[in-house]
CSV table of C-alpha atoms in Angstrom, one decimal:
chain,number,residue,atom,x,y,z
A,989,MET,CA,64.1,-63.8,-3.4
A,990,SER,CA,64.1,-60.2,-2.8
A,991,ARG,CA,61.6,-60.6,0.4
A,992,ASP,CA,63.9,-63.4,1.8
A,993,MET,CA,67.1,-61.3,0.9
A,994,ASN,CA,65.8,-58.4,3.2
A,995,SER,CA,64.1,-60.5,5.9
A,996,LEU,CA,64.4,-61.9,9.2
A,997,ASN,CA,63.1,-65.1,8.5
A,998,LEU,CA,61.8,-66.9,11.6
A,999,SER,CA,59.0,-68.9,9.5
A,1000,ALA,CA,59.3,-72.3,11.1
A,1001,PRO,CA,58.4,-74.8,8.0
A,1002,GLU,CA,61.4,-73.4,5.8
A,1003,SER,CA,64.9,-73.6,5.3
A,1004,TYR,CA,67.8,-73.7,2.5
A,1005,MET,CA,68.9,-76.2,0.2
A,1006,THR,CA,72.7,-76.2,-0.8
A,1007,LEU,CA,73.6,-75.6,-4.3
A,1008,ALA,CA,74.2,-79.2,-4.4
A,1009,VAL,CA,71.0,-80.2,-4.0
A,1010,ARG,CA,69.7,-77.4,-6.2
A,1011,GLU,CA,72.0,-78.2,-8.7
A,1012,ALA,CA,70.5,-81.9,-8.4
A,1013,LEU,CA,67.2,-80.5,-9.3
A,1014,GLY,CA,68.0,-79.3,-12.7
A,1015,ALA,CA,69.3,-83.2,-13.9
A,1016,PRO,CA,67.9,-83.5,-16.9
A,1017,LEU,CA,66.3,-87.1,-15.9
A,1018,PRO,CA,63.2,-89.2,-17.1
A,1019,PRO,CA,59.9,-89.2,-15.4
A,1020,SER,CA,59.4,-92.9,-14.5
A,1021,GLU,CA,56.3,-95.2,-13.5
A,1022,GLY,CA,57.1,-98.0,-11.2
A,1023,TYR,CA,59.9,-99.5,-9.4
A,1024,PRO,CA,63.5,-100.1,-9.9
A,1025,ASP,CA,62.1,-104.5,-9.9
A,1026,ARG,CA,59.5,-103.4,-11.8
A,1027,ARG,CA,59.7,-100.0,-14.8
A,1028,TYR,CA,56.5,-99.9,-17.6
A,1029,HIS,CA,59.2,-98.0,-19.8
A,1030,SER,CA,62.7,-99.5,-21.1
A,1031,GLY,CA,65.9,-97.8,-20.5
A,1032,ARG,CA,65.6,-96.8,-17.2
A,1033,HIS,CA,68.9,-98.2,-15.4
A,1034,ILE,CA,70.2,-94.4,-14.7
A,1035,VAL,CA,67.0,-93.7,-12.8
A,1036,ASN,CA,66.9,-97.5,-10.9
A,1037,GLU,CA,70.3,-96.6,-9.7
A,1038,ILE,CA,68.9,-93.6,-8.6
A,1039,GLU,CA,66.1,-94.7,-6.7
A,1040,GLU,CA,68.2,-97.6,-5.0
A,1041,LEU,CA,70.7,-94.9,-3.7
A,1042,CYS,CA,68.2,-92.8,-2.5
A,1043,TRP,CA,66.8,-95.9,-0.2
A,1044,ARG,CA,70.3,-97.0,1.2
A,1045,ARG,CA,71.1,-93.3,2.0
A,1046,ALA,CA,67.6,-92.8,3.7
A,1047,LEU,CA,68.5,-96.0,6.2
A,1048,GLU,CA,71.8,-94.6,6.5
A,1049,THR,CA,70.6,-91.4,7.3
A,1050,PHE,CA,68.7,-92.5,10.7
A,1051,ASP,CA,71.2,-96.0,11.2
A,1052,LEU,CA,68.0,-98.1,10.0
A,1053,SER,CA,68.3,-102.3,9.3
A,1054,ALA,CA,67.2,-103.1,5.5
A,1055,GLU,CA,66.3,-106.4,7.0
A,1056,THR,CA,63.8,-104.5,9.8
A,1057,TRP,CA,62.8,-101.0,7.1
A,1058,GLY,CA,62.1,-100.5,3.9
A,1059,VAL,CA,61.6,-97.1,2.4
A,1060,ASN,CA,59.5,-95.4,-0.5
A,1061,VAL,CA,60.8,-91.8,-1.7
A,1062,GLN,CA,58.1,-91.6,-4.6
A,1063,ALA,CA,55.1,-89.5,-2.5
A,1064,PHE,CA,55.1,-86.1,-4.1
A,1065,SER,CA,54.3,-84.3,-0.7
A,1066,GLY,CA,54.3,-85.3,3.1
A,1067,SER,CA,50.2,-84.8,3.3
A,1068,LEU,CA,50.1,-87.6,0.3
A,1069,ALA,CA,52.4,-89.6,2.0
A,1070,ASN,CA,50.6,-89.5,5.2
A,1071,LEU,CA,47.3,-90.2,3.2
A,1072,TYR,CA,48.8,-93.4,1.6
A,1073,THR,CA,49.8,-94.9,4.9
A,1074,TYR,CA,46.4,-94.6,6.0
A,1075,THR,CA,45.0,-95.8,2.9
A,1076,ALA,CA,47.6,-98.9,3.1
A,1077,LEU,CA,47.0,-99.9,6.4
A,1078,LEU,CA,43.5,-99.2,7.1
A,1079,GLU,CA,40.2,-99.7,5.9
A,1080,PRO,CA,37.6,-97.5,5.5
A,1081,GLY,CA,36.0,-96.0,8.4
A,1082,ASP,CA,38.9,-97.5,10.5
A,1083,THR,CA,39.6,-95.4,13.7
A,1084,LEU,CA,42.3,-93.0,13.7
A,1085,PHE,CA,44.0,-91.3,16.5
A,1086,HIS,CA,45.8,-88.0,15.7
A,1087,MET,CA,46.7,-84.8,17.9
A,1088,ASP,CA,44.3,-82.1,17.7
A,1089,LEU,CA,44.8,-79.3,15.5
A,1090,SER,CA,45.0,-76.5,17.6
A,1091,HIS,CA,47.2,-78.6,20.3
A,1092,GLY,CA,50.0,-78.9,17.4
A,1093,GLY,CA,48.6,-81.7,15.0
A,1094,HIS,CA,48.4,-81.5,10.9
A,1095,LEU,CA,45.8,-81.3,8.4
A,1096,SER,CA,46.2,-84.5,7.0
A,1097,HIS,CA,46.4,-86.6,10.1
A,1098,GLY,CA,42.2,-86.4,9.8
A,1099,HIS,CA,41.2,-83.2,10.9
A,1100,GLN,CA,37.5,-81.8,11.1
A,1101,THR,CA,35.9,-79.4,12.8
A,1102,SER,CA,32.7,-79.9,14.8
A,1103,LYS,CA,30.5,-78.6,11.2
A,1104,ARG,CA,32.5,-80.5,8.7
A,1105,LYS,CA,35.1,-82.9,7.6
A,1106,VAL,CA,38.5,-81.1,6.3
A,1107,SER,CA,40.8,-83.3,5.4
A,1108,GLU,CA,41.0,-86.6,3.1
A,1109,SER,CA,41.9,-88.8,6.0
A,1110,ALA,CA,38.7,-87.9,8.3
A,1111,PHE,CA,36.1,-88.3,4.8
A,1112,LYS,CA,37.7,-92.0,4.3
A,1113,PHE,CA,38.5,-93.1,8.3
A,1114,ASN,CA,37.1,-92.2,11.6
A,1115,ALA,CA,39.6,-89.9,12.4
A,1116,VAL,CA,39.5,-89.0,16.7
A,1117,ALA,CA,41.4,-86.1,17.9
A,1118,TYR,CA,43.6,-86.4,21.5
A,1119,HIS,CA,44.9,-83.2,23.1
A,1120,VAL,CA,47.6,-81.8,25.3
A,1121,ASN,CA,47.0,-80.3,28.7
A,1122,LEU,CA,45.8,-77.0,28.8
A,1123,GLU,CA,47.9,-75.9,31.6
A,1124,THR,CA,51.0,-77.1,30.5
A,1125,GLY,CA,51.0,-77.3,26.9
A,1126,ILE,CA,52.6,-81.1,26.8
A,1127,ILE,CA,50.4,-84.0,26.0
A,1128,ASP,CA,48.1,-85.7,28.1
A,1129,TYR,CA,49.2,-89.5,27.6
A,1130,ASP,CA,46.8,-90.2,30.5
A,1131,GLY,CA,44.3,-88.6,28.6
A,1132,LEU,CA,45.2,-89.8,25.2
A,1133,HIS,CA,45.4,-94.0,26.9
A,1134,GLU,CA,41.9,-93.7,28.4
A,1135,LEU,CA,40.5,-92.4,25.4
A,1136,ALA,CA,42.5,-95.4,23.3
A,1137,GLN,CA,41.3,-97.7,25.3
A,1138,GLN,CA,37.7,-96.3,24.8
A,1139,HIS,CA,37.9,-96.1,21.1
A,1140,LYS,CA,40.6,-98.7,20.1
A,1141,PRO,CA,42.2,-97.0,16.8
A,1142,LYS,CA,43.9,-99.1,14.6
A,1143,ILE,CA,46.7,-96.5,13.9
A,1144,ILE,CA,48.0,-93.8,16.5
A,1145,THR,CA,49.8,-90.8,14.7
A,1146,VAL,CA,52.3,-88.8,16.7
A,1147,GLY,CA,54.0,-85.8,15.4
A,1148,GLY,CA,52.8,-82.4,13.6
A,1149,SER,CA,53.3,-79.0,12.8
A,1150,SER,CA,53.1,-76.7,15.6
A,1151,TYR,CA,53.7,-79.5,18.9
A,1152,SER,CA,57.5,-77.6,19.9
A,1153,ARG,CA,57.9,-80.1,22.9
A,1154,LEU,CA,59.8,-83.6,22.5
A,1155,ILE,CA,57.3,-86.6,21.9
A,1156,ASP,CA,57.8,-89.6,24.7
A,1157,TYR,CA,57.7,-92.3,22.5
A,1158,GLU,CA,58.1,-95.4,24.9
A,1159,THR,CA,54.9,-94.0,26.2
A,1160,MET,CA,53.1,-93.6,23.2
A,1161,ARG,CA,54.2,-97.3,21.8
A,1162,LYS,CA,52.9,-99.0,25.0
A,1163,ILE,CA,49.6,-97.5,24.6
A,1164,ALA,CA,49.5,-98.2,21.0
A,1165,ASP,CA,50.4,-102.0,21.9
A,1166,ASP,CA,47.7,-101.9,25.0
A,1167,VAL,CA,45.1,-101.4,22.3
A,1168,GLY,CA,46.5,-103.9,19.6
A,1169,ALA,CA,47.2,-100.0,17.0
A,1170,LEU,CA,49.9,-98.9,15.2
A,1171,LEU,CA,52.2,-96.1,16.0
A,1172,HIS,CA,53.0,-94.1,12.8
A,1173,CYS,CA,55.0,-90.7,13.2
A,1174,ASP,CA,54.5,-87.7,11.2
A,1175,MET,CA,58.2,-85.9,11.5
A,1176,ALA,CA,57.5,-84.0,8.4
A,1177,HIS,CA,58.2,-80.9,10.3
A,1178,PHE,CA,61.5,-81.8,12.6
A,1179,CYS,CA,63.1,-84.8,10.4
A,1180,GLY,CA,66.3,-82.0,9.9
A,1181,LEU,CA,66.2,-82.3,13.9
A,1182,VAL,CA,66.0,-86.2,14.1
A,1183,ALA,CA,68.7,-86.6,11.2
A,1184,GLY,CA,71.4,-84.2,12.8
A,1185,ARG,CA,70.8,-86.2,16.2
A,1186,ALA,CA,69.4,-83.1,17.9
A,1187,ILE,CA,66.6,-84.5,19.1
A,1188,PRO,CA,65.4,-88.1,20.0
A,1189,SER,CA,64.4,-90.9,17.4
A,1190,PRO,CA,60.6,-91.9,16.7
A,1191,PHE,CA,62.3,-94.7,14.7
A,1192,PRO,CA,62.5,-97.3,17.8
A,1193,HIS,CA,59.6,-97.4,18.6
A,1194,CYS,CA,57.7,-96.3,15.5
A,1195,HIS,CA,56.3,-98.8,13.3
A,1196,VAL,CA,55.8,-96.5,10.3
A,1197,VAL,CA,57.3,-92.9,9.7
A,1198,THR,CA,56.7,-90.3,7.3
A,1199,THR,CA,58.4,-87.5,6.4
A,1200,THR,CA,59.1,-83.8,4.2
A,1201,THR,CA,62.2,-84.0,2.6
A,1202,TYR,CA,62.5,-79.6,2.8
A,1203,LYS,CA,61.4,-77.7,5.8
A,1204,SER,CA,64.3,-78.6,8.8
A,1205,PHE,CA,65.5,-81.0,6.7
A,1206,CYS,CA,67.2,-78.4,3.6
A,1207,GLY,CA,65.8,-80.9,0.9
A,1208,PRO,CA,63.8,-80.2,-2.0
A,1209,LYS,CA,59.8,-80.8,-1.6
A,1210,GLY,CA,59.2,-84.4,-1.7
A,1211,ALA,CA,58.3,-87.0,0.7
A,1212,ILE,CA,60.0,-90.3,2.3
A,1213,ILE,CA,57.6,-93.1,3.9
A,1214,PHE,CA,60.2,-95.7,6.2
A,1215,TYR,CA,58.0,-98.6,6.7
A,1216,ARG,CA,58.5,-102.0,9.0
A,1217,SER,CA,59.1,-104.1,6.2
A,1218,TRP,CA,56.2,-106.6,6.1
A,1219,MET,CA,54.6,-103.2,5.1
A,1220,LYS,CA,56.4,-103.3,1.1
A,1221,ASP,CA,53.4,-104.3,-1.0
A,1222,LYS,CA,50.5,-102.8,0.7
A,1223,ILE,CA,52.8,-99.3,1.1
A,1224,ASN,CA,54.3,-99.4,-2.5
A,1225,SER,CA,51.0,-100.6,-4.2
A,1226,THR,CA,49.0,-97.7,-2.5
A,1227,VAL,CA,51.9,-95.1,-3.7
A,1228,PHE,CA,52.3,-97.0,-7.3
A,1229,PRO,CA,49.7,-97.6,-9.4
A,1230,ARG,CA,47.0,-96.7,-7.0
A,1231,TYR,CA,47.4,-93.1,-6.6
A,1232,GLN,CA,50.7,-91.9,-8.7
A,1233,ALA,CA,52.1,-92.3,-11.7
A,1234,ALA,CA,55.4,-91.0,-13.1
A,1235,ARG,CA,58.1,-89.5,-10.4
A,1236,ASP,CA,60.1,-87.1,-10.9
A,1237,TYR,CA,63.9,-88.4,-10.8
A,1238,SER,CA,65.6,-85.1,-10.8
A,1239,VAL,CA,63.5,-84.8,-6.9
A,1240,VAL,CA,64.7,-88.1,-6.2
A,1241,LEU,CA,68.5,-87.6,-7.1
A,1242,ALA,CA,68.0,-84.0,-4.8
A,1243,ILE,CA,66.6,-86.0,-2.0
A,1244,SER,CA,69.5,-88.3,-2.4
A,1245,VAL,CA,72.2,-85.7,-1.9
A,1246,ALA,CA,70.4,-84.1,0.6
A,1247,LEU,CA,70.4,-87.3,2.8
A,1248,ARG,CA,74.0,-87.6,2.0
A,1249,GLN,CA,74.7,-84.2,3.6
A,1250,SER,CA,72.5,-84.8,6.6
A,1251,GLN,CA,75.4,-86.9,7.3
A,1252,SER,CA,77.8,-84.7,7.7
A,1253,SER,CA,79.2,-83.5,11.1
A,1254,VAL,CA,78.4,-79.9,10.0
A,1255,TYR,CA,75.2,-80.7,9.1
A,1256,ARG,CA,74.8,-82.0,12.6
A,1257,GLU,CA,76.1,-79.0,14.0
A,1258,GLN,CA,74.2,-76.7,12.0
A,1259,GLN,CA,70.7,-78.7,13.7
A,1260,ARG,CA,72.0,-78.4,17.2
A,1261,GLN,CA,72.5,-74.8,16.7
A,1262,VAL,CA,69.1,-74.5,15.2
A,1263,VAL,CA,67.6,-75.9,18.6
A,1264,GLU,CA,70.3,-74.1,20.8
A,1265,ALA,CA,68.7,-70.7,18.9
A,1266,SER,CA,65.0,-71.9,19.4
A,1267,ARG,CA,65.9,-72.0,22.9
A,1268,MET,CA,67.4,-68.7,23.1
A,1269,LEU,CA,64.9,-67.1,21.5
A,1270,ALA,CA,62.2,-68.2,24.1
A,1271,ALA,CA,63.6,-67.9,26.7
A,1272,SER,CA,64.2,-64.1,25.6
A,1273,LEU,CA,60.5,-63.5,25.0
A,1274,ILE,CA,59.8,-65.3,28.1
A,1275,GLU,CA,61.9,-62.9,30.1
A,1276,LEU,CA,60.2,-59.9,28.3
A,1277,GLY,CA,56.7,-61.3,29.8
A,1278,TYR,CA,55.6,-63.5,27.2
A,1279,THR,CA,53.4,-66.7,27.3
A,1280,ILE,CA,55.4,-69.7,25.4
A,1281,VAL,CA,52.9,-72.9,24.5
A,1282,GLY,CA,54.4,-75.6,26.3
A,1283,GLY,CA,56.6,-74.1,28.8
A,1284,GLY,CA,59.4,-73.2,26.3
A,1285,THR,CA,60.7,-75.3,23.4
A,1286,ASP,CA,62.6,-78.6,22.3
A,1287,THR,CA,62.8,-78.1,18.9
A,1288,HIS,CA,63.1,-75.7,15.9
A,1289,MET,CA,59.6,-73.9,16.9
A,1290,VAL,CA,58.4,-71.6,19.3
A,1291,ILE,CA,54.7,-70.8,20.0
A,1292,ILE,CA,53.9,-67.2,21.5
A,1293,ASP,CA,50.5,-66.8,23.1
A,1294,LEU,CA,48.8,-63.8,22.4
A,1295,ARG,CA,46.2,-64.0,24.3
A,1296,PRO,CA,47.6,-62.7,27.4
A,1297,ARG,CA,48.7,-59.5,25.5
A,1298,LYS,CA,44.9,-58.9,24.0
A,1299,ILE,CA,46.6,-59.2,20.3
A,1300,ASP,CA,45.2,-60.2,17.4
A,1301,ALA,CA,47.5,-62.9,16.3
A,1302,ALA,CA,46.8,-62.2,12.3
A,1303,VAL,CA,47.4,-58.2,13.4
A,1304,ALA,CA,50.6,-59.5,14.9
A,1305,GLU,CA,51.7,-61.6,11.9
A,1306,LYS,CA,50.8,-58.5,9.7
A,1307,ALA,CA,52.5,-56.1,12.2
A,1308,LEU,CA,55.9,-58.5,12.0
A,1309,GLU,CA,55.7,-58.6,8.3
A,1310,LEU,CA,55.7,-54.6,8.0
A,1311,ILE,CA,59.5,-54.7,9.5
A,1312,ASN,CA,60.3,-57.6,7.5
A,1313,ILE,CA,60.2,-60.3,10.0
A,1314,ILE,CA,58.8,-63.2,8.7
A,1315,CYS,CA,56.4,-66.1,10.6
A,1316,ASN,CA,52.4,-66.9,10.8
A,1317,GLN,CA,49.8,-66.5,12.9
A,1318,ASN,CA,48.8,-70.3,14.8
A,1319,SER,CA,46.0,-71.3,16.4
A,1320,ILE,CA,47.4,-72.9,19.7
A,1321,PRO,CA,45.5,-75.2,22.4
A,1322,GLY,CA,41.6,-73.5,23.3
A,1323,ASP,CA,41.3,-71.7,20.4
A,1324,GLN,CA,37.9,-72.4,18.7
A,1325,GLY,CA,36.2,-72.3,15.1
A,1326,GLY,CA,39.3,-71.7,13.1
A,1327,ASN,CA,40.6,-68.7,15.3
A,1328,CYS,CA,44.4,-67.7,15.9
A,1329,SER,CA,45.7,-66.6,18.6
A,1330,GLY,CA,49.5,-67.5,18.3
A,1331,LEU,CA,52.5,-66.9,16.4
A,1332,ARG,CA,54.7,-69.6,15.1
A,1333,LEU,CA,58.5,-68.8,15.1
A,1334,GLY,CA,61.2,-71.1,13.7
A,1335,THR,CA,64.9,-70.7,14.1
A,1336,PRO,CA,66.1,-72.4,10.6
A,1337,PRO,CA,66.7,-70.1,8.0
A,1338,MET,CA,68.5,-67.7,10.3
A,1339,VAL,CA,70.7,-70.6,11.5
A,1340,LEU,CA,71.2,-71.3,7.8
A,1341,ARG,CA,72.0,-67.8,7.3
A,1342,GLY,CA,75.0,-68.0,9.8
A,1343,MET,CA,73.2,-65.5,12.1
A,1344,PRO,CA,75.1,-66.2,15.7
A,1345,LEU,CA,72.8,-67.2,18.8
A,1346,LEU,CA,72.9,-64.2,20.6
A,1347,ALA,CA,71.1,-62.2,17.9
A,1348,PHE,CA,68.7,-64.3,18.4
A,1349,ASN,CA,68.0,-62.3,21.5
A,1350,LYS,CA,67.7,-59.3,19.3
A,1351,ALA,CA,65.3,-60.8,17.5
A,1352,ALA,CA,62.9,-61.3,20.8
A,1353,VAL,CA,63.5,-57.6,21.5
A,1354,LEU,CA,62.4,-56.6,17.9
A,1355,ILE,CA,59.5,-58.7,18.0
A,1356,HIS,CA,58.0,-57.2,21.2
A,1357,GLN,CA,58.9,-54.1,20.5
A,1358,ALA,CA,56.3,-54.2,16.7
A,1359,LEU,CA,53.9,-56.2,19.2
A,1360,GLU,CA,54.0,-53.6,21.6
A,1361,ILE,CA,52.9,-50.7,18.8
A,1362,THR,CA,50.6,-53.2,17.7
A,1363,HIS,CA,49.0,-53.5,21.0
A,1364,LYS,CA,48.9,-49.9,20.7
A,1365,ILE,CA,47.5,-49.3,17.1
A,1366,GLN,CA,44.9,-52.1,18.1
A,1367,ALA,CA,43.1,-49.9,20.8
A,1368,GLU,CA,43.1,-46.7,17.9
A,1369,MET,CA,41.3,-49.0,15.5
A,1370,VAL,CA,37.4,-48.7,14.5
A,1371,PRO,CA,35.7,-51.9,15.7
A,1372,CYS,CA,34.7,-53.5,12.9
A,1373,GLN,CA,31.4,-55.4,13.5
A,1374,GLN,CA,29.9,-58.7,12.1
A,1375,THR,CA,27.0,-58.8,10.3
A,1376,SER,CA,24.5,-60.9,8.1
A,1377,ALA,CA,26.5,-58.9,5.4
A,1378,CYS,CA,29.7,-59.1,5.7
A,1379,SER,CA,31.6,-62.5,6.0
A,1380,ARG,CA,34.1,-63.4,8.9
A,1381,GLN,CA,36.9,-63.3,6.1
A,1382,SER,CA,35.5,-60.1,4.6
A,1383,ARG,CA,35.6,-58.6,8.5
A,1384,ARG,CA,39.2,-60.3,9.0
A,1385,VAL,CA,40.7,-58.3,5.7
A,1386,ARG,CA,39.1,-55.0,6.6
A,1387,ILE,CA,40.5,-55.0,10.2
A,1388,LEU,CA,44.1,-55.8,8.2
A,1389,GLU,CA,43.6,-52.8,6.0
A,1390,GLN,CA,42.5,-50.6,9.2
A,1391,PHE,CA,45.4,-52.0,11.2
A,1392,VAL,CA,47.9,-51.4,7.8
A,1393,ALA,CA,47.0,-47.8,7.0
A,1394,ILE,CA,47.6,-46.5,10.8
A,1395,ALA,CA,51.0,-49.0,11.1
A,1396,GLN,CA,52.5,-47.2,7.5
A,1397,LYS,CA,52.3,-43.8,9.6
A,1398,HIS,CA,53.7,-45.0,12.6
A,1399,SER,CA,57.1,-43.9,13.0
A,1400,MET,CA,58.7,-46.8,14.7
A,1401,ILE,CA,57.3,-49.1,12.2
A,1402,GLU,CA,60.4,-47.9,9.9
A,1403,ASP,CA,62.7,-47.7,12.1
A,1404,LEU,CA,62.3,-51.1,13.8
A,1405,LYS,CA,62.8,-52.2,9.8
A,1406,SER,CA,65.9,-50.6,9.6
A,1407,GLN,CA,67.1,-52.3,12.7
A,1408,VAL,CA,66.2,-55.9,10.8
A,1409,ALA,CA,67.6,-54.6,8.1
A,1410,PHE,CA,71.0,-53.9,9.7
A,1411,ILE,CA,70.7,-57.4,11.0
A,1412,VAL,CA,70.2,-59.4,7.8
A,1413,SER,CA,72.6,-57.5,5.8
A,1414,ALA,CA,75.7,-59.8,7.9
A,1415,HIS,CA,73.6,-62.9,6.8
A,1416,PRO,CA,72.2,-63.3,3.5
A,1417,PRO,CA,70.5,-66.7,2.1
A,1418,PRO,CA,72.5,-68.8,1.2
A,1419,TRP,CA,71.8,-68.5,-2.5
A,1420,HIS,CA,73.0,-65.2,-2.6
A,1421,GLU,CA,76.8,-65.4,-3.4
A,1422,ARG,CA,75.9,-67.5,-6.6
A,1423,SER,CA,73.1,-65.5,-7.7
A,1424,SER,CA,75.1,-62.2,-7.4
C-alpha cells in the first residue's frame, strides 16, 4: 500500500474498488456448489438471491435481454473463463483464431511459440494467430479474412491485453459468419470502458463475451461469461461441475455491487475521463518524439515503441520504477522470441485518484526525462554477453543490477522521484482516508 501511496500508478490492468465493494468482499457468506436452481447443500437461499441479482445486474449493465443472453459469474479468473468457453464450445483439436500475443492478444487465447505450446488452450485446440498491420498497428482485417478462409476456425477471438485501438466488431462478425465461426470477445482489459459507454460494445456482434471484473471495471477479482441463451447448458456444466466446485459468494456479492455502481453517471464520467487522459498522454508523448503503437489510443492504454530510441524495455521499466512511476514492459508487433520493446501505460488508477487531465501532460514529461537518463546510462554500461554458462534470464538480471547500481547514483533520479511525489501527494488512493 505504501508503494501505491507514493507512486504515479500507470499500471494498465489496475484500478481501485470502492469502499462498498471492499466491504461486500468481507460478507460472511458460505461457499456454495451448483446454481440457484440446483444446489448441493440446503440453506442456500441467500446465495441464490445474490447470484440471481448478479445475473440481472450484469445484463442491465450492458443493456442485454434475458431472453437472448445468459450469464455465468462463477469463474475464478478471466483466463479460466476463456478456457471454459473454449472447452464448452469446441471439440479437442478444433481451430481457434486469436490475436498474436505480441500484437496485442492474451496468453489464454492459445498462445504458443515456435518451440512450445504455452497456454492450456494451445494444448487442447489448434490455435492460429492473426496479426496487426505492422505499419499501422491496426488489425489486418483483410489478412485475417484470408487466413480464416484457409483454416476455417470454429471460434474467432477478439480483444486482448495490449491492443489500444477500437475493434471493428461488425467486420469481425462478417468474417466469422463467412467461415461459419462463433465470434468471441475477451473484453477483460476494457470492460469498464464498455460498461461506462466510453467505447463501442461488442455485444451486438458477438456470440459470447468474457471479462474479468477488476482491471478497468473497478470490481473484485473474478470473471463473467456472457453467452447466447442456446449455450446455457454447455457453458454452465463446463464451469461446474467439470472444472470448479464451490464459489466464494462474497466475491459474487462484490461483483453485484460493482455492477450496480457501473450503471451510475459518475462511473460513466470517470470512464470517459480515462479515455481522454489516455489520449492526452499519448499525444504528449508523440509531441516529445515517441512512437506510439497504433499511432495513438482509443482506450485506457498507451503503448510506447522504444525501438526508435534504442532503449531496452526492461531497463526502461526499472528506471521508471526507481522514480515511482509504475508501468510494465510489453511485447509489441515485430518482437520475436519473448523480447519486449514496448512500455504499456494505463490511466485508470490516476483518474480514479482524481488526477486532472492536464497533469497527464506532466506525467509524459517525467517519463521522457527518465527515459533520456536511461538512454545515457545504457551507453555507460558494460556489455553483458550471453554465454553457454549464462542463461538469458540471468543475463537480464545482471543487466538490471548494473543499471540500478549506476542509476541510484544519478542526481536526476532523485529529482524526478521528488517531482513524482509532489504530484501524487495531492491525489492519494481512494482507500487512504478510510485506512488513515
